[in-house]
PDB file of C-alpha atoms in Angstrom:
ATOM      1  CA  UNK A 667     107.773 -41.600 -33.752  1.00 69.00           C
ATOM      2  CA  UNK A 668     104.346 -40.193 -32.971  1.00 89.00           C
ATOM      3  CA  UNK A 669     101.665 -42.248 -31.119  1.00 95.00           C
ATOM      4  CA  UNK A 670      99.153 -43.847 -32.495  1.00 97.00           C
ATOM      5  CA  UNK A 671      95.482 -42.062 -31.966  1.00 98.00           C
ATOM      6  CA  UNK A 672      92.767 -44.191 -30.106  1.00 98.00           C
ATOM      7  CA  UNK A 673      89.685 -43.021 -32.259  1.00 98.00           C
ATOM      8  CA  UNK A 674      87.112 -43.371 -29.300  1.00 98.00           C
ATOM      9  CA  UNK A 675      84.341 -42.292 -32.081  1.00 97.00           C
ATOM     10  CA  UNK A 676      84.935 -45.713 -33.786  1.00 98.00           C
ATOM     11  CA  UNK A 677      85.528 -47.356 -31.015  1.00 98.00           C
ATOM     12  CA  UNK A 678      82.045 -46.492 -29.442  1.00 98.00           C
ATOM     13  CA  UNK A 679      80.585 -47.081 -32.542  1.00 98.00           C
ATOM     14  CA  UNK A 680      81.393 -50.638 -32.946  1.00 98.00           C
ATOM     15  CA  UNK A 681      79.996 -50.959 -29.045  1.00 98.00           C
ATOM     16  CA  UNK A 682      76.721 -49.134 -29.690  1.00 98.00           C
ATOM     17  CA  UNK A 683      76.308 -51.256 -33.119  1.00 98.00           C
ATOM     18  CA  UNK A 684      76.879 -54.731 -30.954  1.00 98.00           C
ATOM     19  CA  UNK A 685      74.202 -53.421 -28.752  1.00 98.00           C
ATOM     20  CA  UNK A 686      71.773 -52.698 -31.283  1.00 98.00           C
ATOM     21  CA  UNK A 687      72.486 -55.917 -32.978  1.00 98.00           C
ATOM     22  CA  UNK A 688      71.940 -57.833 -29.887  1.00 98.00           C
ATOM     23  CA  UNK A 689      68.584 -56.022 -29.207  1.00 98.00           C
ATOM     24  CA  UNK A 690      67.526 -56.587 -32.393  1.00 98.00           C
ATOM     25  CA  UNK A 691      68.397 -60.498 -32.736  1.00 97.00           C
ATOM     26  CA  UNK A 692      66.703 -61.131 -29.292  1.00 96.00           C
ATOM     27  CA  UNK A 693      64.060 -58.934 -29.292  1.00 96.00           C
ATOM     28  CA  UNK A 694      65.133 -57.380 -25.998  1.00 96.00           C
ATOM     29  CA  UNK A 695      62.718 -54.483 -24.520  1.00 96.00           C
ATOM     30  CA  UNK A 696      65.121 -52.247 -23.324  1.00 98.00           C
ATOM     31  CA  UNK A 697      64.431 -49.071 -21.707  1.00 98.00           C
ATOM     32  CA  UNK A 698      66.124 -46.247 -20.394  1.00 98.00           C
ATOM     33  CA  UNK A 699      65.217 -43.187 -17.801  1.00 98.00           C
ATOM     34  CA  UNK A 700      66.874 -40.144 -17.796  1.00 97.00           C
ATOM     35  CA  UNK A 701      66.379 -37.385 -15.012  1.00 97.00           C
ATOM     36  CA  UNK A 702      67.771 -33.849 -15.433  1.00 97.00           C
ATOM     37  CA  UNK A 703      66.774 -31.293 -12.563  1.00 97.00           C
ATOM     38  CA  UNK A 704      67.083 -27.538 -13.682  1.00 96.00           C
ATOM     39  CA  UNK A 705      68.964 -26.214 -16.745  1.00 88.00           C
ATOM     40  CA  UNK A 706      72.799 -26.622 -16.308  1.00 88.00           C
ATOM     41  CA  UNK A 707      73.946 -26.401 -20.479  1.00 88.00           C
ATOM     42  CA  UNK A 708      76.291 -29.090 -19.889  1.00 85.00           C
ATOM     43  CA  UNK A 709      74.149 -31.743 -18.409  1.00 89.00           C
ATOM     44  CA  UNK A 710      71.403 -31.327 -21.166  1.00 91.00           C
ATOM     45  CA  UNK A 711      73.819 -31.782 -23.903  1.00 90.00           C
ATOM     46  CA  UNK A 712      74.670 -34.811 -22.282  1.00 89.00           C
ATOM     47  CA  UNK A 713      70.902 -35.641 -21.785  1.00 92.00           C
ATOM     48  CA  UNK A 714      70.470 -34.541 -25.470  1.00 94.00           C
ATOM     49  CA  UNK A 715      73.109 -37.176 -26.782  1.00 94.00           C
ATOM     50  CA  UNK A 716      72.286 -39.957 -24.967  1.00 95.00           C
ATOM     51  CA  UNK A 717      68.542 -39.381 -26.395  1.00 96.00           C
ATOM     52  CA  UNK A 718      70.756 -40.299 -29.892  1.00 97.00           C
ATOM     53  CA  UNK A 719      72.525 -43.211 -28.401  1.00 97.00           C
ATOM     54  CA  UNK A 720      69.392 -45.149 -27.247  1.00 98.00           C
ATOM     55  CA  UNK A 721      67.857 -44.379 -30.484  1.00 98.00           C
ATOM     56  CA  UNK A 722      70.374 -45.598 -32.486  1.00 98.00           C
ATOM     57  CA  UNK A 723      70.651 -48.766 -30.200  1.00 98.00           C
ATOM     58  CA  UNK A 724      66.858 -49.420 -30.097  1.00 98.00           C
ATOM     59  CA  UNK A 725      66.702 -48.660 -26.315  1.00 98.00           C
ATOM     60  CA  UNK A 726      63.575 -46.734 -25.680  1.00 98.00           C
ATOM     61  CA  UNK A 727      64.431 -43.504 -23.871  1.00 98.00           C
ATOM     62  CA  UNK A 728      62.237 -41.914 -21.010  1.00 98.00           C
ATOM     63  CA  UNK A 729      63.113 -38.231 -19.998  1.00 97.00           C
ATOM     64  CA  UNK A 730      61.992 -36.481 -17.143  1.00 97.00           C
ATOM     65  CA  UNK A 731      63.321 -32.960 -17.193  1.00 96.00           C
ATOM     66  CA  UNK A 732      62.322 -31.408 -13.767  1.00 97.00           C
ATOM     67  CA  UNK A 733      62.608 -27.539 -12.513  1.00 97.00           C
ATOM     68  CA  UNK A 734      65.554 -26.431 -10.516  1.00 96.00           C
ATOM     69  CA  UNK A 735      63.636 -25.634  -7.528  1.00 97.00           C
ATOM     70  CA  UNK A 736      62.364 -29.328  -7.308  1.00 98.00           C
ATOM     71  CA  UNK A 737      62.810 -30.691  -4.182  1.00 98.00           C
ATOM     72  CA  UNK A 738      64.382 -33.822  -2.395  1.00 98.00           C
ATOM     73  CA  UNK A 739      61.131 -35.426  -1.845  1.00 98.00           C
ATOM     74  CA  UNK A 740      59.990 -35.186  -4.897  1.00 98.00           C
ATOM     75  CA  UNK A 741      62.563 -36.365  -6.825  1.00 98.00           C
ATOM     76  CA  UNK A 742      63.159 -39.507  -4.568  1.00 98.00           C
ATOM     77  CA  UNK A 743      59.183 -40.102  -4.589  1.00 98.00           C
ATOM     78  CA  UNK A 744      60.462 -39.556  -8.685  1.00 98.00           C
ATOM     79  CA  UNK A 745      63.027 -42.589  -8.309  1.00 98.00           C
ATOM     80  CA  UNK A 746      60.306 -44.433  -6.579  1.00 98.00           C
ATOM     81  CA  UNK A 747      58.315 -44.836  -9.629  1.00 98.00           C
ATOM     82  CA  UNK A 748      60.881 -45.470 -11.913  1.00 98.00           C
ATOM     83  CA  UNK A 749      62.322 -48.669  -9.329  1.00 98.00           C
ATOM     84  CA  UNK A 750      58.786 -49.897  -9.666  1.00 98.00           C
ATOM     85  CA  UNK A 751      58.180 -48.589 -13.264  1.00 98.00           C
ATOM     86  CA  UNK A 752      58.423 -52.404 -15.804  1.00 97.00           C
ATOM     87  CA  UNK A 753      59.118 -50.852 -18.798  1.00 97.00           C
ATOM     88  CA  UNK A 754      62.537 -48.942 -17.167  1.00 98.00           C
ATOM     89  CA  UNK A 755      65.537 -51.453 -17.506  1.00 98.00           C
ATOM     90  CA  UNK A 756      67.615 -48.623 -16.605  1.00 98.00           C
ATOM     91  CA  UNK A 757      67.943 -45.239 -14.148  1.00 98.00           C
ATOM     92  CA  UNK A 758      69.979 -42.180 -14.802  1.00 97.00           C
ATOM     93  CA  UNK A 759      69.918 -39.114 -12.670  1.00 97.00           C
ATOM     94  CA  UNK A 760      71.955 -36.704 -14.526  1.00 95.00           C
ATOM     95  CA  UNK A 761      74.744 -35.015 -12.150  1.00 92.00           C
ATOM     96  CA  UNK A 762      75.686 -32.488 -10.768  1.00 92.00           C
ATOM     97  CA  UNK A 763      72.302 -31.930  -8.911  1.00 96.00           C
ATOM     98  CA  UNK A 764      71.379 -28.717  -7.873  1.00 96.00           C
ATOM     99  CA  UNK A 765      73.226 -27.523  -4.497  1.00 96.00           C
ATOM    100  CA  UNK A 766      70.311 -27.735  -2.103  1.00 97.00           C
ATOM    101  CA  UNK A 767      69.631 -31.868  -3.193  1.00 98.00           C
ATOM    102  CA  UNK A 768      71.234 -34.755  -1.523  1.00 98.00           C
ATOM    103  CA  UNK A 769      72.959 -36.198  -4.677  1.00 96.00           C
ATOM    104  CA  UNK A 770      74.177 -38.919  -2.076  1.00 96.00           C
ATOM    105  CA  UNK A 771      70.710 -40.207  -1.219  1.00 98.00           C
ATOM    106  CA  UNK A 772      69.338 -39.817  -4.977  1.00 98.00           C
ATOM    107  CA  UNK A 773      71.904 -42.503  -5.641  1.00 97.00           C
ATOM    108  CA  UNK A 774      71.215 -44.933  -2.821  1.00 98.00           C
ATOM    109  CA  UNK A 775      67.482 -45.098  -3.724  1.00 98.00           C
ATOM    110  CA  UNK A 776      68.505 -46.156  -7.127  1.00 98.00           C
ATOM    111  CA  UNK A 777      67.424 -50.011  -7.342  1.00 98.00           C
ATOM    112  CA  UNK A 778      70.731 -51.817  -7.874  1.00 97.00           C
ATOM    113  CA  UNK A 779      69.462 -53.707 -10.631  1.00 97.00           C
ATOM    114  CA  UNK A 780      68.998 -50.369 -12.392  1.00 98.00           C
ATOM    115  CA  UNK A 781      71.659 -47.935 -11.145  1.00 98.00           C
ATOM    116  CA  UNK A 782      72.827 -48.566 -15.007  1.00 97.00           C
ATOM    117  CA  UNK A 783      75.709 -45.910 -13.460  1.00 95.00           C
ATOM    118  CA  UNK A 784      76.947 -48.157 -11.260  1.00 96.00           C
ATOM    119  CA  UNK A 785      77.328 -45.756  -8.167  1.00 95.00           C
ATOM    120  CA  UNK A 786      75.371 -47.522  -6.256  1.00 96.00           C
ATOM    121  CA  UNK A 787      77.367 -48.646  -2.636  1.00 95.00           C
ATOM    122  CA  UNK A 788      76.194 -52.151  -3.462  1.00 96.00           C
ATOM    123  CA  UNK A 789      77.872 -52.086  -7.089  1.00 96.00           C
ATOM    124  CA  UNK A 790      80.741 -50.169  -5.759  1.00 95.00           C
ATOM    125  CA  UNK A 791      81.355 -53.072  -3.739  1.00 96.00           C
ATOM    126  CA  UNK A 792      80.730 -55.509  -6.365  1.00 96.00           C
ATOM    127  CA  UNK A 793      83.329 -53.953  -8.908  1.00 95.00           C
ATOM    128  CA  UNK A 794      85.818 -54.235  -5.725  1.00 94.00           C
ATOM    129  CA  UNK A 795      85.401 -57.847  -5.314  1.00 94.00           C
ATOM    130  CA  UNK A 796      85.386 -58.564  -9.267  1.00 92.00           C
ATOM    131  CA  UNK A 797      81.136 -59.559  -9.179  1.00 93.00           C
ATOM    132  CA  UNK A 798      79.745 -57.213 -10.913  1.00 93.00           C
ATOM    133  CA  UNK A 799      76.837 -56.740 -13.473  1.00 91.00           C
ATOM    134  CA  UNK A 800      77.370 -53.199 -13.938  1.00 91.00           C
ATOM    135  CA  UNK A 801      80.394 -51.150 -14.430  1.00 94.00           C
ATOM    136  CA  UNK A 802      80.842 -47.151 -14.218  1.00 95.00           C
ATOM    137  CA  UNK A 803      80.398 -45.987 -17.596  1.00 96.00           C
ATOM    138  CA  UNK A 804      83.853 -44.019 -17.841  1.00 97.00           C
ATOM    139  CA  UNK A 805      85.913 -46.386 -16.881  1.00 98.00           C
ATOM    140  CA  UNK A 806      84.542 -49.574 -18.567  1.00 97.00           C
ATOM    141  CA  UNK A 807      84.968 -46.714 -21.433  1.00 98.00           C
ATOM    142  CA  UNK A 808      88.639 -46.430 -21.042  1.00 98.00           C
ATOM    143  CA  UNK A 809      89.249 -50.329 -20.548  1.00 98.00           C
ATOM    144  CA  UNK A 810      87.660 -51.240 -24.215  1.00 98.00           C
ATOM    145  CA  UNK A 811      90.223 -48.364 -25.471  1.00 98.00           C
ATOM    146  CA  UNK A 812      93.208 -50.269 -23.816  1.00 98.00           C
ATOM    147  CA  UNK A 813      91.829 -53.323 -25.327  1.00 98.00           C
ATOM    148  CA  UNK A 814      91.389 -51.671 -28.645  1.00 98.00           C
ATOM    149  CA  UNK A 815      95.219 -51.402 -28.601  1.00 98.00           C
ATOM    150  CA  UNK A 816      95.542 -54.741 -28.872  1.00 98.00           C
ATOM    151  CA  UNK A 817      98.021 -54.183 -25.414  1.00 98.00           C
ATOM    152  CA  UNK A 818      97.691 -56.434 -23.170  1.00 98.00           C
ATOM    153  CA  UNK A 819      96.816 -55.092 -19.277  1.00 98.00           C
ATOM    154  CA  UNK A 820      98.713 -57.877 -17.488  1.00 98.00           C
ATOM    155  CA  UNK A 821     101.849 -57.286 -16.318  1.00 98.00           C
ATOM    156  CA  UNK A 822     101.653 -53.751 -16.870  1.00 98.00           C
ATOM    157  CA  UNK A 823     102.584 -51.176 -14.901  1.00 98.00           C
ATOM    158  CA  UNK A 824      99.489 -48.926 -14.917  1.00 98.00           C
ATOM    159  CA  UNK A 825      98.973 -45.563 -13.276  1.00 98.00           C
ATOM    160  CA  UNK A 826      95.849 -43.840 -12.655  1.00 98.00           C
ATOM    161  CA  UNK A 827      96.312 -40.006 -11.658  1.00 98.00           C
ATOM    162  CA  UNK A 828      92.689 -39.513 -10.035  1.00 97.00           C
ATOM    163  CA  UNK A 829      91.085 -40.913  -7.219  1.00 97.00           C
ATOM    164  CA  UNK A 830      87.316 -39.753  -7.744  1.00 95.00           C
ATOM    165  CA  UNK A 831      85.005 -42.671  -6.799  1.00 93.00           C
ATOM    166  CA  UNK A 832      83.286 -41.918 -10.806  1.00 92.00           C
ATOM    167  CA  UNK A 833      86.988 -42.600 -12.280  1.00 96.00           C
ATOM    168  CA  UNK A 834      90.269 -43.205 -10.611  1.00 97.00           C
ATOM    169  CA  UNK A 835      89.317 -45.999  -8.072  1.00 97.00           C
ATOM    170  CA  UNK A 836      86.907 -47.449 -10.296  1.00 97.00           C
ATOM    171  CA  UNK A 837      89.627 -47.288 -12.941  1.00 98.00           C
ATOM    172  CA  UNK A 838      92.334 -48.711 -10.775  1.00 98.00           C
ATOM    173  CA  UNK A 839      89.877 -51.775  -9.683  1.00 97.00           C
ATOM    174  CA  UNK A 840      89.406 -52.572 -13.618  1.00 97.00           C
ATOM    175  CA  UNK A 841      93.123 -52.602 -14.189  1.00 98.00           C
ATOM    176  CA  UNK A 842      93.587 -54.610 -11.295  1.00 98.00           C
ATOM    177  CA  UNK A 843      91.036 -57.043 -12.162  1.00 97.00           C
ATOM    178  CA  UNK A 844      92.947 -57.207 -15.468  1.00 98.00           C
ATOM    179  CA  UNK A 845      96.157 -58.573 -13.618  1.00 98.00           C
ATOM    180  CA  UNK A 846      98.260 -54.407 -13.949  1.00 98.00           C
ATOM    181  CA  UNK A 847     100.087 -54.036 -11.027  1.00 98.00           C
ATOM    182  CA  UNK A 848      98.241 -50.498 -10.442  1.00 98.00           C
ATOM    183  CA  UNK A 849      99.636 -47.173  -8.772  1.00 98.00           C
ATOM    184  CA  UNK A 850      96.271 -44.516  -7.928  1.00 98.00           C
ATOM    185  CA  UNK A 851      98.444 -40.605  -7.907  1.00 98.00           C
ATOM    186  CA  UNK A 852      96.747 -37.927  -6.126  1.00 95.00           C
ATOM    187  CA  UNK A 853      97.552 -34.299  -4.882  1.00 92.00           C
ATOM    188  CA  UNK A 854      99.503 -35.890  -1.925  1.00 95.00           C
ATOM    189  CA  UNK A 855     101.375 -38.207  -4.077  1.00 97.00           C
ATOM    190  CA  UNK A 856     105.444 -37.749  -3.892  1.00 97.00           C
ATOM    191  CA  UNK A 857     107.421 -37.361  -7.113  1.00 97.00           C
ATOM    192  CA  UNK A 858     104.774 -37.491  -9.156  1.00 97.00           C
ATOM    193  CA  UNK A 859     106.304 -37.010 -12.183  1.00 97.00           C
ATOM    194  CA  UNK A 860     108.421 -39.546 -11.701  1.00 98.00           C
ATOM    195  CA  UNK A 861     105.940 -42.347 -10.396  1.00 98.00           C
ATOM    196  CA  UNK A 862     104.277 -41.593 -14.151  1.00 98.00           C
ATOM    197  CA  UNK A 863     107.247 -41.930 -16.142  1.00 98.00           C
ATOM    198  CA  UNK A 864     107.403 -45.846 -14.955  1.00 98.00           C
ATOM    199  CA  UNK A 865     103.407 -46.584 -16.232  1.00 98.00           C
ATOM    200  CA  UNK A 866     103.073 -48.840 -19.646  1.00 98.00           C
ATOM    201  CA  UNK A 867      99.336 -47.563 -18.827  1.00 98.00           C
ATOM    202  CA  UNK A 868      98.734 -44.109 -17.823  1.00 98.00           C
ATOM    203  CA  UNK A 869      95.116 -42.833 -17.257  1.00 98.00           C
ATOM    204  CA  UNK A 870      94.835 -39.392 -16.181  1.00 98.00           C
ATOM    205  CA  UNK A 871      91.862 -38.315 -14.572  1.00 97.00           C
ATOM    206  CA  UNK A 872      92.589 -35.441 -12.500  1.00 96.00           C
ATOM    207  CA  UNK A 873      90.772 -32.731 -14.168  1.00 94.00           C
ATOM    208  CA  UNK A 874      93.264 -30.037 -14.756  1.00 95.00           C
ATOM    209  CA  UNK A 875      94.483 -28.733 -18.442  1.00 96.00           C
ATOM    210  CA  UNK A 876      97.649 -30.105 -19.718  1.00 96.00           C
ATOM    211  CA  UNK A 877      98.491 -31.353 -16.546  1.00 97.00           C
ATOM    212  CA  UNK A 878     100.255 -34.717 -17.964  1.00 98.00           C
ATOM    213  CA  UNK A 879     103.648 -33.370 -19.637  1.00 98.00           C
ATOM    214  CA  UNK A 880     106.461 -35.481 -21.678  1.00 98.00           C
ATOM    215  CA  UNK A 881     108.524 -36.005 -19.126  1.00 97.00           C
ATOM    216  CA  UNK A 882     105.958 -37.675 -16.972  1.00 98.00           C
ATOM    217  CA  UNK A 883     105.580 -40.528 -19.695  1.00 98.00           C
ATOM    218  CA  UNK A 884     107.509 -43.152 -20.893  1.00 98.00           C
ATOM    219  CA  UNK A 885     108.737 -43.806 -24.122  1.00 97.00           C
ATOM    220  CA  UNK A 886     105.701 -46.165 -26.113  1.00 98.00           C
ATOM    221  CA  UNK A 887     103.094 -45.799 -23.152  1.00 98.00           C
ATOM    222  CA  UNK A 888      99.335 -45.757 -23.614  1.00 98.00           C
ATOM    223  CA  UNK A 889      98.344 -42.708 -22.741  1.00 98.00           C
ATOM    224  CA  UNK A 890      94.424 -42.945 -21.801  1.00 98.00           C
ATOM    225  CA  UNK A 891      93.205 -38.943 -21.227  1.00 98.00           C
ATOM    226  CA  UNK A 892      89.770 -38.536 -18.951  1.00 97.00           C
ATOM    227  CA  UNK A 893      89.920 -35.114 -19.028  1.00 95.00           C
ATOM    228  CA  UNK A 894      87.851 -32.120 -20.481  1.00 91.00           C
ATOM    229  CA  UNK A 895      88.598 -28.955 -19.406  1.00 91.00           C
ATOM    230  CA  UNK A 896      87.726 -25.858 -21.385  1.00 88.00           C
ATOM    231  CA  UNK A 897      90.528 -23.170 -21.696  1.00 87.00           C
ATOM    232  CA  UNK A 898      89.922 -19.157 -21.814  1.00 87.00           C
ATOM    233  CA  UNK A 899      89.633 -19.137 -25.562  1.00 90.00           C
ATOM    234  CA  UNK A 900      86.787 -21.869 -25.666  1.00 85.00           C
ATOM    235  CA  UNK A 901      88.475 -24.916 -26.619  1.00 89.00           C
ATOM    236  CA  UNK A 902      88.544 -28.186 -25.212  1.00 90.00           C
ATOM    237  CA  UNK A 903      91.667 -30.093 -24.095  1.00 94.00           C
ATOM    238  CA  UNK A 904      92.233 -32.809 -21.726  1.00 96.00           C
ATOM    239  CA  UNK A 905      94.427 -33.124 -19.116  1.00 97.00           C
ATOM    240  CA  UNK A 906      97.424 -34.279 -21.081  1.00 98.00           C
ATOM    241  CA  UNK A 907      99.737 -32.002 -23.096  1.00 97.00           C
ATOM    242  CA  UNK A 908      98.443 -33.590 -26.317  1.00 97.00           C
ATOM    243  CA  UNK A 909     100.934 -31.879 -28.681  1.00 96.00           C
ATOM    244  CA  UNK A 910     104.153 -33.148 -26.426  1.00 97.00           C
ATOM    245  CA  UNK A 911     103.111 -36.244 -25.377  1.00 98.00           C
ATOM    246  CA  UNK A 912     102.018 -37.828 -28.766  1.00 98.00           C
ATOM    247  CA  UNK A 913     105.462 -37.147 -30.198  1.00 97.00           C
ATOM    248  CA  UNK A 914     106.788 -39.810 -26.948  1.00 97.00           C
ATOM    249  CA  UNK A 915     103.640 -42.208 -25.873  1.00 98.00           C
ATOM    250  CA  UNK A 916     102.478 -45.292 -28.374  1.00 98.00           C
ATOM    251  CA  UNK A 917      99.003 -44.382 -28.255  1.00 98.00           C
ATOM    252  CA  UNK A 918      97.476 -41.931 -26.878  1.00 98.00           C
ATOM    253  CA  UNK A 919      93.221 -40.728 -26.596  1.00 98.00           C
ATOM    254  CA  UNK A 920      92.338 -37.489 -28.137  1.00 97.00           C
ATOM    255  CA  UNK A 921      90.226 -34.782 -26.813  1.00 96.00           C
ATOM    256  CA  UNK A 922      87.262 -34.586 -27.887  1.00 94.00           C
ATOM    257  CA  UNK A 923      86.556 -37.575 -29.757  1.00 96.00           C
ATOM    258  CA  UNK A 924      88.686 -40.065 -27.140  1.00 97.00           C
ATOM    259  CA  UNK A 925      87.215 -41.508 -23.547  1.00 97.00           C
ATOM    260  CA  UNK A 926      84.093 -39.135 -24.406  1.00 94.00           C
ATOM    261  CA  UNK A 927      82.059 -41.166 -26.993  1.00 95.00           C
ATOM    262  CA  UNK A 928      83.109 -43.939 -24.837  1.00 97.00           C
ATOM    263  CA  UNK A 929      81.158 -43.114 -21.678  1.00 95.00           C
ATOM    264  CA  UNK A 930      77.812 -43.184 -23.560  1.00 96.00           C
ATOM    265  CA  UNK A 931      78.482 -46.151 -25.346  1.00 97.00           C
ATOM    266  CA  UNK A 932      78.868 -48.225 -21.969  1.00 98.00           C
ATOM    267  CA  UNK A 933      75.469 -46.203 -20.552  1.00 97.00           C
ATOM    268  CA  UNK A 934      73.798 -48.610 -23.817  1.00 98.00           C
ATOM    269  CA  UNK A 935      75.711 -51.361 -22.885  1.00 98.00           C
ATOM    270  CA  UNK A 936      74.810 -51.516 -19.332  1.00 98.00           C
ATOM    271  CA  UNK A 937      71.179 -51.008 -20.015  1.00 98.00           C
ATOM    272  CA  UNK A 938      71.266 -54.071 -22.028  1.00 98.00           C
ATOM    273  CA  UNK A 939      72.634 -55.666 -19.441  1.00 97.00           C
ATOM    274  CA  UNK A 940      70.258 -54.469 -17.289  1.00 97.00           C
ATOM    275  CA  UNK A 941      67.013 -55.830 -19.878  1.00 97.00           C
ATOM    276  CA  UNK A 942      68.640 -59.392 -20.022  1.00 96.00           C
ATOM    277  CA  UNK A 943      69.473 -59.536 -16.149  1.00 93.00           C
ATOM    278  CA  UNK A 944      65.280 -58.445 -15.706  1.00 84.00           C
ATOM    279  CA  UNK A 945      64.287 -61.538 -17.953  1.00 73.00           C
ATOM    280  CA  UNK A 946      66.225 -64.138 -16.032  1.00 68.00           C
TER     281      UNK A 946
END
């Protein structure tokens, strides 16, 4: 019996088009800056689609595309502006920064209110103690495609393979938060394969091709795949064996088109967010 696929595309969709449609009924001002420094491909395809995304939503989108040489100062003096700037609900700095900037600091002198990525220590801390405004866009992501299941997160054994502070503890918090009785696997992590094979919920977020195999799932799992790794011949796969595992788990995310679409979607979200929190 092969899986079911969890279309993130639609999925993301149907988030984006509740945004707009909230926007549009209140006649929120929402607004949205986006900082790339230098001219890594990756990050300005990213840059590029989340342009789309707060178009389509009816965020206003400010970008502020900066040489590679630019330097720490300027870039916090930058985030300065931007904290003080009325018309930005929201504050992106795209990562990874170039080598010689303190992507560390960047991210502390984010105002709170508009760290719309939720890295912030002080909204790290508030996901941990369930208070939050904001949640990492990656994870909130993955948690709508659980829900879009229709499975139901409590009670659940969930694994997350990944302990980045972006994904796996993030991930494991939501879970938790959700009443799964969570497991976070790492390289240290004993039996590994084995640990896996017990999760109803398995999010792998580890960042390594095909890691996940069949016989680290169990039979009728959701199967929730973070990755995106890009193989020798140019294509993209995640870090489950897609072909394997979709012929054991229930559901299962594809790559592309999966947790991908999703990440964006929750960037609109939490500017929104953001907008309405600013009026109060």
């Amino acid at each position: 019996m092969a899986a079911k696929i969890i279309d993130g595309k639609a999925v993301s969709a149907a988030v984006k088009e509740q945004v707009r449609a909230e926007i549009e009924r209140d006649c929120i001002k929402a607004g949205l800056a986006v900082v790339i420094v230098g001219d890594d491909p990756a990050s300005r395809v990213y840059v590029n689609n989340k342009k789309k995304a707060c178009e389509l939503c009816g965020i206003k989108s400010f970008e502020y595309a900066l040489p590679a040489e630019t330097t720490q100062e300027e870039l916090l003096e930058l985030v300065d502006t931007l904290n003080n700037d009325d018309n930005v609900d929201g504050i992106l700095v795209q990562l990874p920064l170039p080598k010689h900037l303190d992507e560390g600091a960047v991210i502390e002198r984010i105002s709170p209110k508009k760290d719309v990525d939720a890295f912030h220590e002080s909204n790290v801390g508030k996901i941990m103690i369930g208070s939050y405004a904001f949640l990492p866009c990656t994870p909130a992501g993955c948690m709508e495609l659980i829900h879009s299941t229709g499975v139901d997160v409590a009670g659940k054994e969930c694994v997350v393979i990944g302990r980045s502070n972006i994904v796996g503890k993030p991930m494991a918090m939501l879970l938790l938060h959700e009443n799964g009785t969570v497991t976070v696997c790492h390289s240290k992590t004993k039996n590994l394969a084995e640990v896996c094979a017990r999760a109803d919920i398995l999010v792998a977020a580890v960042g390594r091709p095909n890691f996940v195999t069949a016989d680290m799932v169990k039979e009728g799992a959701v199967v929730i795949d973070v990755g995106i790794n890009r193989l020798e011949n140019g294509k993209l796969c995640g870090d489950v064996k897609f072909d394997e595992v979709s012929e054991k788990a229930g559901w299962i995310t594809p790559v592309p088109g999966g947790v991908g679409p999703m990440t964006i979607a929750m960037l609109m979200k939490n500017t929104l967010t953001a907008a309405k929190q600013k009026k109060q």
